[in-house]
């Protein structure tokens, strides 16, 4: 009888010891999982559709391909790259035929005066390092509501607008003489934010140019434009730059320009604004300098916290009749939808306050005490250990 009672007593003692240990182990495991979740920085994504009058008005860039796609073919001993691009490329007056709403100008641009203002924005002509000659960028300074009020609806039986019109544009399709015949230049259209577009990879490994649309000659083209604004919160695992008008692609491009200036002491045509004091590069290695992935990583160019992108879809293309083929003019119309703008917000959902709150809840549930009580106990143990180790009066570590 006494032996059975002793066995039951030992079992109860083991249970009394095991239950707190199991609860302590469960609390530690749950705390570790909560800390791991906090360190992973989960995010919550919210999305909102906006009407057309809330859509940021896009900028457009028209670039014409040049006759020298290979830098090794450039006559660098006779002419500088910038002079070549301005001589081969078209000025704004040589490209622009019509622009609506109120974005047409008869003023010309050149290397000395590359920018001209219009009623609804400004045009800027700039030389490009790669196979383009010159590009012409229109940056509006009006809202979408103002554009919709000012746009002149041109009656055209061949291009019927399927939605609100953002821009009506007509440009010349230039030609150059090759192999005893006139060959048309290629024309690329970029629809982008108010920052300068990346029309081609200037020499950074992994850098992707902006999306473009090829404009064939003698066509009436209608493009559907939608926009998406992504706003993300800086995270430890994914830092981003909140600087105004910051863009990672342009940061990498400027990093390449700085490397070219430091290594060769010269500038390419696109570096005229950032390094005007340097002479022009006259060697192919300087003009074809590239940054590999490791060098690009050292540039310190994080993702932008605020990123605006545009999506362009070809909605309609009509060939002009034979009678209309007299002049190589491209007629372009940008249209949009009733709700073309999407705003995406990414924010961290599990913050330090949530972590401490949940840890305290699990500790109280499993151990029957509060996290503050455990902290107080830990401080008392640390105080006693300090006294035992130094044999004197310890620091006052108690919480009071």
Coordinates of C-alpha atoms in Angstrom, one line a residue:
X1 CA 0.0 0.0 0.0
X2 CA 2.8 2.3 0.9
X3 CA 4.7 1.4 -2.3
X4 CA 1.7 2.3 -4.5
X5 CA 1.3 5.6 -2.6
X6 CA 5.0 6.4 -3.2
X7 CA 4.6 5.6 -6.9
X8 CA 1.6 7.9 -7.2
X9 CA 3.4 10.7 -5.3
X10 CA 6.4 10.5 -7.6
X11 CA 4.1 10.6 -10.7
X12 CA 2.3 13.6 -9.4
X13 CA 5.7 15.3 -8.7
X14 CA 6.8 14.6 -12.2
X15 CA 3.5 16.0 -13.6
X16 CA 3.9 19.1 -11.5
X17 CA 7.4 19.6 -12.8
X18 CA 6.6 18.6 -16.4
X19 CA 3.6 20.9 -16.9
X20 CA 5.5 24.2 -16.1
X21 CA 8.4 23.0 -18.2
X22 CA 6.1 22.2 -21.2
X23 CA 4.4 25.5 -20.8
X24 CA 7.7 27.3 -20.7
X25 CA 8.9 25.4 -23.8
X26 CA 5.7 26.2 -25.6
X27 CA 6.0 29.9 -24.7
X28 CA 9.6 30.0 -25.9
X29 CA 8.7 28.3 -29.1
X30 CA 5.8 30.6 -29.8
X31 CA 7.9 33.6 -28.9
X32 CA 10.6 32.5 -31.4
X33 CA 7.9 32.1 -34.1
X34 CA 6.6 35.6 -33.4
X35 CA 10.1 37.1 -33.5
X36 CA 10.8 35.3 -36.8
X37 CA 7.5 36.7 -38.2
X38 CA 8.5 40.2 -37.1
X39 CA 11.9 39.9 -38.7
X40 CA 10.4 38.7 -42.0
X41 CA 8.5 42.0 -42.2
X42 CA 5.2 40.8 -43.8
X43 CA 3.4 43.4 -45.8
X44 CA -0.2 44.2 -46.6
X45 CA -1.2 45.4 -50.1
X46 CA -4.2 47.6 -50.7
X47 CA -5.4 48.5 -54.2
X48 CA -7.6 51.3 -55.3
X49 CA -9.0 52.3 -58.8
X50 CA -9.2 55.9 -59.7
X51 CA -11.2 57.8 -62.3
X52 CA -9.5 59.4 -65.3
X53 CA -9.5 62.9 -63.9
X54 CA -7.2 61.6 -61.1
X55 CA -4.8 60.0 -63.5
X56 CA -1.3 61.6 -63.7
X57 CA -0.9 62.9 -67.2
X58 CA 1.9 60.9 -68.9
X59 CA 4.9 62.4 -70.7
X60 CA 5.8 61.1 -74.1
X61 CA 9.1 60.7 -75.8
X62 CA 9.6 60.3 -79.6
X63 CA 13.0 58.8 -80.6
X64 CA 14.2 58.2 -84.2
X65 CA 16.8 55.5 -84.9
X66 CA 20.0 56.7 -86.4
X67 CA 22.1 55.3 -89.2
X68 CA 24.9 54.2 -86.9
X69 CA 23.6 51.3 -84.6
X70 CA 27.2 50.0 -84.1
X71 CA 29.6 52.4 -82.2
X72 CA 32.5 50.9 -84.2
X73 CA 31.0 52.5 -87.4
X74 CA 31.1 56.0 -85.9
X75 CA 33.5 58.4 -87.7
X76 CA 35.1 59.5 -84.4
X77 CA 38.1 61.1 -86.1
X78 CA 36.1 63.5 -88.2
X79 CA 33.2 64.4 -85.8
X80 CA 32.3 64.1 -82.1
X81 CA 29.5 61.8 -81.1
X82 CA 27.4 64.8 -80.0
X83 CA 27.9 66.6 -83.2
X84 CA 27.0 63.5 -85.1
X85 CA 23.8 63.0 -83.3
X86 CA 22.7 66.6 -83.7
X87 CA 23.6 66.5 -87.4
X88 CA 21.9 63.2 -88.1
X89 CA 19.0 63.7 -85.7
X90 CA 16.0 65.9 -86.2
X91 CA 15.3 69.0 -84.3
X92 CA 11.8 69.4 -82.8
X93 CA 10.7 71.5 -85.8
X94 CA 11.8 68.7 -88.1
X95 CA 9.7 66.1 -86.2
X96 CA 6.6 67.8 -84.8
X97 CA 3.7 68.2 -87.2
X98 CA 0.8 68.7 -84.8
X99 CA 0.1 68.3 -81.0
X100 CA -3.1 68.7 -79.1
X101 CA -4.1 69.9 -76.5
X102 CA -2.1 73.1 -77.0
X103 CA 1.3 71.4 -77.1
X104 CA 2.3 72.4 -80.6
X105 CA 5.1 74.9 -81.2
X106 CA 6.7 76.4 -84.2
X107 CA 9.9 77.2 -82.2
X108 CA 12.9 75.0 -82.9
X109 CA 15.3 73.2 -80.6
X110 CA 19.0 72.6 -80.8
X111 CA 22.1 71.9 -78.8
X112 CA 22.3 75.5 -77.6
X113 CA 18.5 75.7 -76.7
X114 CA 17.2 72.2 -76.2
X115 CA 14.0 73.1 -74.4
X116 CA 10.9 75.2 -75.4
X117 CA 7.8 75.9 -73.5
X118 CA 4.2 75.5 -74.7
X119 CA 0.8 76.2 -73.2
X120 CA 0.4 72.8 -71.5
X121 CA 4.0 71.9 -70.8
X122 CA 7.4 71.8 -72.4
X123 CA 9.4 70.0 -75.1
X124 CA 13.0 69.0 -74.6
X125 CA 15.3 67.6 -77.3
X126 CA 18.3 65.6 -76.1
X127 CA 21.0 63.4 -77.6
X128 CA 21.2 59.7 -76.7
X129 CA 24.3 57.6 -76.2
X130 CA 23.0 54.5 -78.0
X131 CA 21.7 53.9 -81.5
X132 CA 19.1 56.8 -81.4
X133 CA 20.0 60.1 -82.8
X134 CA 17.9 62.6 -80.8
X135 CA 14.8 62.2 -78.7
X136 CA 12.0 64.7 -78.1
X137 CA 10.2 64.6 -74.7
X138 CA 7.0 66.4 -74.0
X139 CA 6.4 66.9 -70.2
X140 CA 2.9 68.2 -69.4
X141 CA 2.3 70.6 -66.5
X142 CA -1.5 70.3 -66.4
X143 CA -3.9 67.8 -64.7
X144 CA -5.9 65.2 -66.5
X145 CA -9.1 67.1 -65.8
X146 CA -7.5 70.2 -67.6
X147 CA -6.4 68.0 -70.5
X148 CA -9.9 66.6 -70.9
X149 CA -11.4 70.1 -71.0
X150 CA -8.8 71.4 -73.5
X151 CA -8.5 68.5 -75.9
X152 CA -9.7 69.2 -79.4
X153 CA -11.5 66.2 -80.7
X154 CA -10.5 65.8 -84.3
X155 CA -13.1 64.2 -86.5
X156 CA -11.4 61.3 -88.2
X157 CA -13.5 58.5 -89.6
X158 CA -10.5 56.1 -89.6
X159 CA -9.6 56.5 -85.9
X160 CA -12.7 56.6 -83.6
X161 CA -11.9 57.3 -80.0
X162 CA -12.9 54.5 -77.6
X163 CA -12.4 56.6 -74.5
X164 CA -11.2 59.9 -73.2
X165 CA -8.4 61.4 -75.3
X166 CA -5.1 62.4 -73.6
X167 CA -3.0 63.4 -76.6
X168 CA -3.2 63.8 -80.3
X169 CA 0.2 63.8 -81.9
X170 CA 1.5 63.8 -85.5
X171 CA 5.2 63.4 -86.3
X172 CA 7.3 63.2 -89.5
X173 CA 8.8 59.8 -90.3
X174 CA 12.3 60.8 -91.6
X175 CA 14.3 58.9 -94.2
X176 CA 18.0 58.6 -95.0
X177 CA 19.7 57.6 -98.2
X178 CA 21.2 54.1 -98.2
X179 CA 22.0 51.7 -101.1
X180 CA 20.6 54.1 -103.7
X181 CA 17.2 54.4 -102.0
X182 CA 15.6 56.3 -99.2
X183 CA 15.1 54.1 -96.1
X184 CA 12.8 55.4 -93.3
X185 CA 14.2 55.9 -89.9
X186 CA 12.6 53.8 -87.2
X187 CA 10.5 55.8 -84.7
X188 CA 10.0 54.6 -81.1
X189 CA 7.4 56.1 -78.7
X190 CA 7.8 56.0 -74.9
X191 CA 5.0 56.8 -72.5
X192 CA 6.4 57.5 -69.1
X193 CA 6.3 59.6 -66.0
X194 CA 7.7 63.1 -65.7
X195 CA 11.2 61.7 -65.2
X196 CA 13.5 61.1 -68.2
X197 CA 12.9 57.7 -69.7
X198 CA 15.5 55.0 -70.2
X199 CA 15.3 54.6 -74.0
X200 CA 18.0 52.0 -74.1
X201 CA 20.5 50.3 -71.8
X202 CA 23.5 52.7 -71.7
X203 CA 25.8 49.9 -70.4
X204 CA 24.6 48.6 -67.1
X205 CA 24.2 44.8 -66.8
X206 CA 20.6 43.9 -65.9
X207 CA 19.2 47.3 -66.6
X208 CA 16.0 47.1 -68.7
X209 CA 14.9 50.0 -70.9
X210 CA 11.4 51.4 -70.6
X211 CA 8.7 49.8 -72.8
X212 CA 8.3 51.4 -76.2
X213 CA 6.0 51.2 -79.2
X214 CA 7.3 51.1 -82.8
X215 CA 5.5 53.7 -85.0
X216 CA 5.4 52.6 -88.6
X217 CA 5.1 55.3 -91.3
X218 CA 1.8 56.2 -93.0
X219 CA -0.4 54.8 -90.2
X220 CA -3.2 56.1 -88.0
X221 CA -2.5 54.6 -84.5
X222 CA -4.5 54.6 -81.4
X223 CA -2.9 53.5 -78.1
X224 CA -4.7 52.7 -74.8
X225 CA -2.8 54.0 -71.8
X226 CA -3.3 53.0 -68.2
X227 CA -1.2 53.9 -65.1
X228 CA -0.2 52.3 -61.9
X229 CA 1.3 54.1 -58.8
X230 CA 3.0 51.8 -56.3
X231 CA 3.9 53.3 -52.9
X232 CA 6.0 51.0 -50.7
X233 CA 7.3 51.4 -47.2
X234 CA 11.0 51.2 -46.6
X235 CA 11.8 47.8 -45.0
X236 CA 15.0 46.4 -43.5
X237 CA 14.9 43.5 -46.0
X238 CA 13.9 45.7 -48.9
X239 CA 15.1 49.3 -48.5
X240 CA 13.8 52.0 -50.9
X241 CA 14.6 55.6 -51.6
X242 CA 11.9 58.2 -50.8
X243 CA 13.7 61.1 -52.5
X244 CA 11.5 63.1 -54.8
X245 CA 11.9 62.3 -58.5
X246 CA 14.2 59.4 -57.7
X247 CA 14.4 56.5 -60.1
X248 CA 16.6 53.5 -59.8
X249 CA 17.3 53.2 -63.5
X250 CA 18.5 56.8 -63.7
X251 CA 20.6 56.4 -60.6
X252 CA 22.4 53.4 -62.3
X253 CA 22.8 55.5 -65.5
X254 CA 24.4 58.3 -63.5
X255 CA 26.6 55.8 -61.8
X256 CA 27.8 54.6 -65.2
X257 CA 28.4 58.2 -66.3
X258 CA 30.5 58.8 -63.1
X259 CA 32.6 55.7 -63.9
X260 CA 33.2 56.8 -67.4
X261 CA 34.3 60.2 -66.3
X262 CA 36.6 58.7 -63.6
X263 CA 38.1 56.1 -65.9
X264 CA 38.5 57.9 -69.2
X265 CA 38.1 61.6 -68.3
X266 CA 35.6 62.3 -71.0
X267 CA 31.9 62.4 -71.5
X268 CA 29.3 60.8 -73.8
X269 CA 26.5 62.8 -75.5
X270 CA 24.1 62.0 -72.8
X271 CA 26.5 63.4 -70.1
X272 CA 26.3 67.0 -71.3
X273 CA 24.2 68.1 -68.3
X274 CA 26.1 66.1 -65.6
X275 CA 29.7 66.6 -66.8
X276 CA 29.7 69.7 -69.1
X277 CA 33.4 70.5 -68.2
X278 CA 34.7 67.2 -69.7
X279 CA 35.8 66.8 -73.3
X280 CA 33.9 64.4 -75.5
X281 CA 34.9 60.8 -75.8
X282 CA 36.6 59.9 -79.1
X283 CA 37.4 56.2 -78.4
X284 CA 35.1 53.2 -78.7
X285 CA 36.1 51.7 -75.3
X286 CA 35.0 54.9 -73.6
X287 CA 31.7 55.0 -75.4
X288 CA 31.0 51.3 -74.9
X289 CA 31.9 51.2 -71.2
X290 CA 29.7 48.8 -69.2
X291 CA 29.1 48.1 -65.5
X292 CA 28.7 44.5 -64.5
X293 CA 26.3 43.3 -61.8
X294 CA 28.8 43.6 -58.9
X295 CA 29.7 47.2 -60.0
X296 CA 26.1 48.1 -60.3
X297 CA 25.4 46.8 -56.8
X298 CA 28.1 49.1 -55.5
X299 CA 26.3 52.1 -57.0
X300 CA 23.9 52.2 -54.0
X301 CA 20.7 52.5 -56.1
X302 CA 17.8 51.0 -54.2
X303 CA 14.3 50.7 -55.5
X304 CA 12.1 53.8 -55.5
X305 CA 9.5 54.0 -52.7
X306 CA 7.1 55.7 -55.1
X307 CA 7.0 54.3 -58.6
X308 CA 4.7 55.4 -61.4
X309 CA 4.4 53.2 -64.5
X310 CA 2.3 53.3 -67.6
X311 CA 1.0 50.4 -69.7
X312 CA 0.4 51.0 -73.4
X313 CA -1.6 48.7 -75.6
X314 CA -2.1 49.0 -79.3
X315 CA -5.9 49.4 -79.7
X316 CA -6.2 50.3 -83.3
X317 CA -4.1 50.8 -86.4
X318 CA -5.4 51.9 -89.8
X319 CA -3.3 52.1 -92.9
X320 CA -3.7 55.3 -94.8
X321 CA -5.0 55.2 -98.3
X322 CA -2.8 55.6 -101.3
X323 CA -3.8 59.2 -101.8
X324 CA -2.8 59.9 -98.2
X325 CA 0.7 58.5 -98.6
X326 CA 2.2 61.7 -100.0
X327 CA 3.9 62.8 -96.8
X328 CA 5.4 60.3 -94.3
X329 CA 3.4 61.4 -91.3
X330 CA 2.5 59.3 -88.3
X331 CA -0.9 60.1 -86.7
X332 CA -1.0 59.0 -83.1
X333 CA -3.8 59.2 -80.4
X334 CA -3.5 58.3 -76.8
X335 CA -6.8 57.3 -75.2
X336 CA -7.6 55.9 -71.8
X337 CA -10.5 54.3 -69.8
X338 CA -13.0 55.7 -67.3
X339 CA -11.0 54.2 -64.4
X340 CA -7.5 53.9 -65.8
X341 CA -5.4 54.6 -62.7
X342 CA -4.5 52.1 -60.0
X343 CA -2.9 52.9 -56.7
X344 CA -1.1 50.1 -54.9
X345 CA 0.1 50.7 -51.3
X346 CA 2.4 48.2 -49.6
X347 CA 2.8 48.6 -45.8
X348 CA 4.3 46.6 -43.0
X349 CA 1.6 44.8 -41.1
X350 CA 3.4 43.3 -38.1
X351 CA 5.1 46.0 -36.0
X352 CA 7.0 46.0 -32.7
X353 CA 3.9 46.9 -30.7
X354 CA 2.1 43.9 -32.1
X355 CA 5.1 41.6 -31.4
X356 CA 5.3 42.7 -27.7
X357 CA 1.5 42.4 -27.3
X358 CA 1.3 38.9 -28.6
X359 CA 4.3 37.7 -26.7
X360 CA 2.8 39.1 -23.5
X361 CA -0.5 37.3 -24.3
X362 CA 1.1 33.9 -24.8
X363 CA 3.3 34.3 -21.7
X364 CA 0.3 35.1 -19.6
X365 CA -1.8 32.2 -21.1
X366 CA 0.9 29.5 -20.8
X367 CA 2.8 30.6 -17.7
X368 CA 0.1 32.4 -15.7
X369 CA 2.2 35.5 -15.3
X370 CA 2.8 38.7 -17.2
X371 CA 5.8 39.5 -19.4
X372 CA 6.6 42.4 -17.1
X373 CA 6.7 40.1 -14.1
X374 CA 9.2 37.8 -15.9
X375 CA 11.3 40.9 -16.8
X376 CA 11.3 42.0 -13.2
X377 CA 12.4 38.5 -12.1
X378 CA 15.1 38.4 -14.7
X379 CA 16.5 41.8 -13.5
X380 CA 16.5 40.5 -9.9
X381 CA 18.4 37.4 -10.9
X382 CA 20.9 39.6 -12.8
X383 CA 21.2 41.8 -9.7
X384 CA 22.0 38.8 -7.4
X385 CA 24.4 37.3 -10.0
X386 CA 26.2 40.7 -10.1
X387 CA 26.5 40.8 -6.3
X388 CA 27.7 37.2 -6.1
X389 CA 30.3 37.8 -8.8
X390 CA 31.7 41.1 -7.5
X391 CA 31.2 40.5 -3.8
X392 CA 29.9 44.0 -3.3
X393 CA 26.9 46.2 -3.7
X394 CA 25.5 45.7 -7.2
X395 CA 24.1 48.3 -9.6
X396 CA 20.5 49.2 -8.9
X397 CA 18.9 47.1 -11.6
X398 CA 15.5 46.7 -10.0
X399 CA 12.5 48.2 -11.7
X400 CA 11.1 49.6 -8.4

